Amino acid sequence: QWLREYVRNYHFCLFRPGLALITDMIYSVCVATGLLAAALGGVFGTETVLVTLGVAGLISGLAGLVLLGPKPITRSHGRARPALGRAWDVSRWTLPSVFLSWVSNNTFAFVVAAIIGLAAAADISAARLLLMPAGLCLTAWTKVFAPRMSKWWGQGERDKIRQLAQYSGVGLITLIVGYTAVLLIAFPLLEGLLLGDRYSTASGLIPLWALFFCVNAARGIGTSVLVGAERFRDLFLFGIAGTVVSLLASIAGTWALGTGGAVIGLTLGELSLLLLIATVGRQRMQASAR
């Protein structure tokens, strides 16, 4: 998977999302073919699924390298030290931030399981999984526009960044709200055909997860703007505050309100991070531009 992500990110950084799409299409075809073959062969299981994903990642990653040519290796030959030094200036803040993001957004299931039980953790995870397409909209947006944010910041096009951030926020939230409405309408059908009675309470969590993803979309756009301005240290410090709020609010919310309280706690963590980005982060970014 690392190889596939490497070539995808390289395409995005060079403003070539079409080539990244081709890489993803190859990956999807390989995964679908492998899973179908495993099912027809009667060997469908955890191991075969993981092997299929790994092989598909390898094939699509190699295909992505062919689309790129040898440029990622040959162009940097003999000039790695300055590039690695510059990368370290960034990664020493971003790598811990990735860990904080994981803790903030994924420990809710452990909190719910510890306080309420495994069945409740399954419910809240299933409801989140149903809303994941909404979250992937932000991921797709970030891949395409984050490199452009850096380019525009370097060119001093502040108005373009501000307008894009505003329009993107409205667009992403509209997509999330629309998707949530369709999902709620179709939930009885999903429950009958796919989810079953075990996840009957998941429908009540869908609006709360939708609220979370709306706040998450706005926060993600703000994060991309700060990334474009190279405010990595600020994002790390904001991430610490957001993680603390998220964990404490999730624990308190679960004790007081059950699974819904856990989602509310996560949303409060994202909201606190958004407010820090919109106030302190924005002020520091503007000060550095003067």
Coordinates of C-alpha atoms in Angstrom, one line a residue:
Q1 CA 0.0 0.0 0.0
W2 CA 2.9 2.3 0.7
L3 CA 4.1 2.1 -2.9
R4 CA 0.6 2.9 -4.2
E5 CA 0.3 5.9 -2.0
Y6 CA 3.7 7.1 -2.9
V7 CA 3.0 7.2 -6.6
R8 CA -0.5 8.7 -6.0
N9 CA 0.9 11.5 -3.9
Y10 CA 3.6 12.2 -6.5
H11 CA 0.9 12.5 -9.2
F12 CA -1.1 14.9 -7.0
C13 CA 1.9 17.0 -6.1
L14 CA 2.6 17.5 -9.8
F15 CA -1.1 18.4 -10.4
R16 CA -1.8 15.2 -12.3
P17 CA -5.0 13.8 -10.6
G18 CA -5.9 12.0 -13.8
L19 CA -2.8 9.7 -13.5
A20 CA -3.7 9.1 -9.8
L21 CA -7.2 8.1 -10.9
I22 CA -5.7 5.6 -13.4
T23 CA -3.6 4.1 -10.5
D24 CA -6.8 3.9 -8.4
M25 CA -8.7 2.2 -11.2
I26 CA -6.0 -0.4 -11.6
Y27 CA -6.1 -1.0 -7.9
S28 CA -9.9 -1.3 -7.8
V29 CA -9.9 -3.8 -10.7
C30 CA -7.2 -5.9 -9.0
V31 CA -9.1 -5.9 -5.7
A32 CA -12.4 -6.8 -7.3
T33 CA -10.9 -9.6 -9.4
G34 CA -8.9 -11.0 -6.5
L35 CA -11.9 -11.1 -4.1
L36 CA -14.2 -12.6 -6.7
A37 CA -11.6 -15.3 -7.4
A38 CA -11.3 -16.0 -3.7
A39 CA -15.0 -16.2 -3.3
L40 CA -15.5 -18.5 -6.3
G41 CA -12.5 -20.7 -5.1
G42 CA -14.0 -21.1 -1.6
V43 CA -11.0 -19.5 0.1
F44 CA -12.5 -16.2 1.1
G45 CA -11.2 -15.1 4.5
T46 CA -9.2 -12.6 6.4
E47 CA -5.9 -13.8 5.0
T48 CA -7.0 -13.9 1.4
V49 CA -8.5 -10.4 1.7
L50 CA -5.2 -9.0 3.1
V51 CA -3.1 -10.8 0.5
T52 CA -5.5 -9.5 -2.3
L53 CA -5.2 -5.9 -1.0
G54 CA -1.4 -6.2 -0.8
V55 CA -1.0 -7.7 -4.3
A56 CA -3.4 -5.1 -5.7
G57 CA -1.4 -2.3 -4.0
L58 CA 1.9 -3.7 -5.5
I59 CA 0.5 -4.0 -9.0
S60 CA -1.1 -0.6 -9.1
G61 CA 2.0 1.0 -7.4
L62 CA 4.3 -0.5 -10.1
A63 CA 1.9 0.7 -12.8
G64 CA 2.0 4.1 -11.3
L65 CA 5.7 4.1 -11.4
V66 CA 5.6 3.2 -15.1
L67 CA 3.3 6.2 -15.7
L68 CA 5.8 8.4 -13.9
G69 CA 8.9 7.0 -15.5
P70 CA 12.2 6.9 -13.6
K71 CA 11.9 10.6 -12.7
P72 CA 11.3 10.3 -8.9
I73 CA 14.7 8.5 -8.6
T74 CA 16.9 9.9 -11.3
R75 CA 16.0 13.5 -10.9
S76 CA 17.0 13.5 -7.3
H77 CA 20.2 11.5 -7.7
G78 CA 23.1 13.3 -5.9
R79 CA 20.8 15.9 -4.4
A80 CA 19.1 14.0 -1.7
R81 CA 20.7 15.7 1.3
P82 CA 19.1 19.1 0.9
A83 CA 15.7 17.5 0.0
L84 CA 15.9 15.2 3.1
G85 CA 16.8 18.1 5.3
R86 CA 13.9 20.1 4.1
A87 CA 11.6 17.1 4.5
W88 CA 12.8 16.7 8.1
D89 CA 11.9 20.3 8.9
V90 CA 8.3 19.4 7.9
S91 CA 8.0 15.8 9.1
R92 CA 9.2 16.4 12.6
W93 CA 5.9 18.2 13.2
T94 CA 3.7 16.3 10.8
L95 CA 4.6 12.8 11.9
P96 CA 3.5 13.4 15.6
S97 CA 0.4 15.2 14.2
V98 CA -0.6 12.0 12.3
F99 CA -0.5 10.1 15.6
L100 CA -2.5 12.7 17.4
S101 CA -5.1 12.6 14.6
W102 CA -5.4 8.9 14.9
V103 CA -5.8 9.1 18.6
S104 CA -8.4 11.8 18.3
N105 CA -10.5 10.2 15.6
N106 CA -10.3 6.5 16.3
T107 CA -10.1 5.8 20.1
F108 CA -13.9 6.4 20.4
A109 CA -14.6 2.7 19.7
F110 CA -12.3 1.7 22.6
V111 CA -13.9 4.2 24.9
V112 CA -17.4 3.0 24.0
A113 CA -16.4 -0.7 24.3
A114 CA -14.8 -0.1 27.8
I115 CA -17.8 1.9 29.2
I116 CA -20.8 0.4 27.5
G117 CA -19.7 -2.8 25.7
L118 CA -18.6 -4.3 22.5
A119 CA -22.1 -4.3 21.0
A120 CA -22.3 -0.5 21.4
A121 CA -18.9 -0.2 19.9
A122 CA -20.1 -2.2 16.9
D123 CA -23.1 0.1 16.5
I124 CA -21.2 3.3 16.5
S125 CA -18.5 1.9 14.2
A126 CA -21.2 0.7 11.7
A127 CA -22.9 4.1 11.7
R128 CA -19.6 5.8 11.1
L129 CA -18.8 3.4 8.3
L130 CA -22.0 4.3 6.6
L131 CA -21.0 8.0 6.6
M132 CA -17.4 7.2 5.4
P133 CA -18.2 8.3 1.8
A134 CA -18.8 11.7 3.2
G135 CA -15.5 11.7 4.9
L136 CA -13.8 10.5 1.8
C137 CA -15.0 13.7 0.0
L138 CA -12.7 15.7 2.2
T139 CA -9.8 13.2 1.5
A140 CA -10.3 13.6 -2.2
W141 CA -10.5 17.4 -2.0
T142 CA -7.3 17.5 0.1
K143 CA -5.4 15.4 -2.3
V144 CA -6.3 17.7 -5.3
F145 CA -6.2 21.1 -3.7
A146 CA -3.6 21.0 -0.9
P147 CA -0.7 21.2 -3.3
R148 CA -2.4 24.1 -5.1
M149 CA -2.8 25.9 -1.7
S150 CA 1.0 25.7 -1.3
K151 CA 1.5 27.0 -4.9
W152 CA -0.9 29.9 -4.4
W153 CA 0.6 30.8 -1.1
G154 CA 4.0 31.0 -2.6
Q155 CA 2.6 33.2 -5.4
G156 CA 0.9 35.5 -2.9
E157 CA -2.6 34.8 -4.2
R158 CA -4.3 35.1 -0.8
D159 CA -7.7 36.1 -2.3
K160 CA -7.8 32.9 -4.4
I161 CA -7.1 30.8 -1.3
R162 CA -9.8 32.5 0.7
Q163 CA -12.4 32.2 -2.0
L164 CA -11.6 28.5 -2.7
A165 CA -11.7 27.7 1.0
Q166 CA -15.2 29.3 1.3
Y167 CA -16.6 27.7 -1.8
S168 CA -15.1 24.3 -0.9
G169 CA -16.6 24.5 2.6
V170 CA -20.1 25.2 1.3
G171 CA -19.7 22.5 -1.4
L172 CA -18.4 19.8 0.9
I173 CA -21.0 20.4 3.6
T174 CA -23.8 20.4 1.0
L175 CA -22.5 17.0 -0.3
I176 CA -22.5 15.6 3.3
V177 CA -25.9 16.8 4.1
G178 CA -27.4 15.5 0.8
Y179 CA -25.7 12.2 1.2
T180 CA -27.0 11.9 4.8
A181 CA -30.5 12.6 3.7
V182 CA -30.4 9.9 1.1
L183 CA -28.8 7.5 3.6
L184 CA -31.5 8.0 6.2
I185 CA -34.2 7.5 3.6
A186 CA -32.5 4.3 2.4
F187 CA -31.6 3.0 5.8
P188 CA -34.6 0.6 6.2
L189 CA -33.6 -1.1 2.9
L190 CA -29.9 -1.3 4.1
E191 CA -31.1 -2.7 7.4
G192 CA -33.2 -5.4 5.7
L193 CA -30.6 -6.4 3.0
L194 CA -27.2 -5.8 4.7
L195 CA -27.0 -4.7 8.3
G196 CA -29.7 -6.8 10.0
D197 CA -31.2 -6.3 13.4
R198 CA -27.8 -6.1 15.1
Y199 CA -27.3 -2.5 13.9
S200 CA -30.9 -1.3 14.3
T201 CA -29.8 1.5 16.6
A202 CA -27.1 2.8 14.2
S203 CA -29.7 5.0 12.3
G204 CA -30.0 7.2 15.4
L205 CA -26.3 7.9 15.2
I206 CA -26.2 8.9 11.5
P207 CA -27.2 12.6 12.0
L208 CA -24.6 12.9 14.8
W209 CA -21.9 11.5 12.5
A210 CA -23.1 13.8 9.7
L211 CA -22.6 16.7 12.1
F212 CA -19.1 15.4 12.9
F213 CA -18.2 15.1 9.2
C214 CA -19.5 18.6 8.5
V215 CA -17.2 20.1 11.2
N216 CA -14.4 17.8 10.0
A217 CA -14.8 19.1 6.5
A218 CA -14.4 22.7 7.6
R219 CA -11.5 21.8 9.8
G220 CA -9.8 19.9 7.0
I221 CA -10.0 22.9 4.7
G222 CA -8.5 25.1 7.3
T223 CA -5.8 22.6 7.9
S224 CA -4.9 22.5 4.2
V225 CA -4.7 26.3 4.2
L226 CA -2.2 26.3 7.1
V227 CA -0.3 23.5 5.4
G228 CA 0.0 25.7 2.3
A229 CA 1.4 28.4 4.5
E230 CA 3.8 25.9 6.1
R231 CA 2.4 26.4 9.6
F232 CA 3.2 22.8 10.6
R233 CA 4.3 23.6 14.2
D234 CA 1.0 25.4 14.8
L235 CA -0.9 22.5 13.5
F236 CA 0.9 20.1 15.8
L237 CA 0.2 22.3 18.9
F238 CA -3.4 22.7 17.8
G239 CA -3.6 19.0 17.4
I240 CA -2.6 18.4 21.0
A241 CA -5.4 20.6 22.2
G242 CA -7.9 19.0 19.9
T243 CA -6.9 15.5 21.0
V244 CA -7.2 16.4 24.7
V245 CA -10.7 17.9 24.1
S246 CA -11.8 14.9 21.9
L247 CA -10.7 12.3 24.4
L248 CA -12.1 14.0 27.5
A249 CA -15.3 14.9 25.8
S250 CA -15.8 11.5 24.4
I251 CA -15.3 9.8 27.8
A252 CA -17.6 12.2 29.5
G253 CA -20.2 12.1 26.7
T254 CA -20.2 8.3 26.7
W255 CA -20.7 8.2 30.5
A256 CA -23.6 10.7 30.3
L257 CA -25.3 10.0 27.0
G258 CA -24.1 6.7 25.7
T259 CA -22.9 6.2 22.1
G260 CA -24.3 9.5 20.9
G261 CA -22.3 11.2 23.6
A262 CA -19.1 9.7 22.2
V263 CA -19.8 11.2 18.7
I264 CA -20.6 14.5 20.3
G265 CA -17.3 14.4 22.1
L266 CA -15.5 13.8 18.9
T267 CA -17.3 16.6 17.3
L268 CA -16.3 19.0 20.1
G269 CA -12.7 18.0 19.6
E270 CA -12.9 18.8 15.9
L271 CA -14.8 22.1 16.6
S272 CA -12.1 23.2 19.1
L273 CA -9.4 22.4 16.5
L274 CA -11.4 24.4 13.9
L275 CA -11.7 27.4 16.2
L276 CA -8.0 27.4 16.9
I277 CA -7.2 27.3 13.2
A278 CA -9.7 30.0 12.4
T279 CA -8.5 32.3 15.1
V280 CA -4.9 31.8 16.2
G281 CA -3.8 30.0 13.1
R282 CA -5.2 32.6 10.8
Q283 CA -3.6 35.4 12.8
R284 CA -0.2 33.8 12.7
M285 CA -0.5 33.1 9.0
Q286 CA -1.4 36.6 8.2
A287 CA 1.4 37.9 10.4
S288 CA 4.0 35.7 8.5
A289 CA 2.7 37.0 5.2
R290 CA 3.5 40.7 6.1

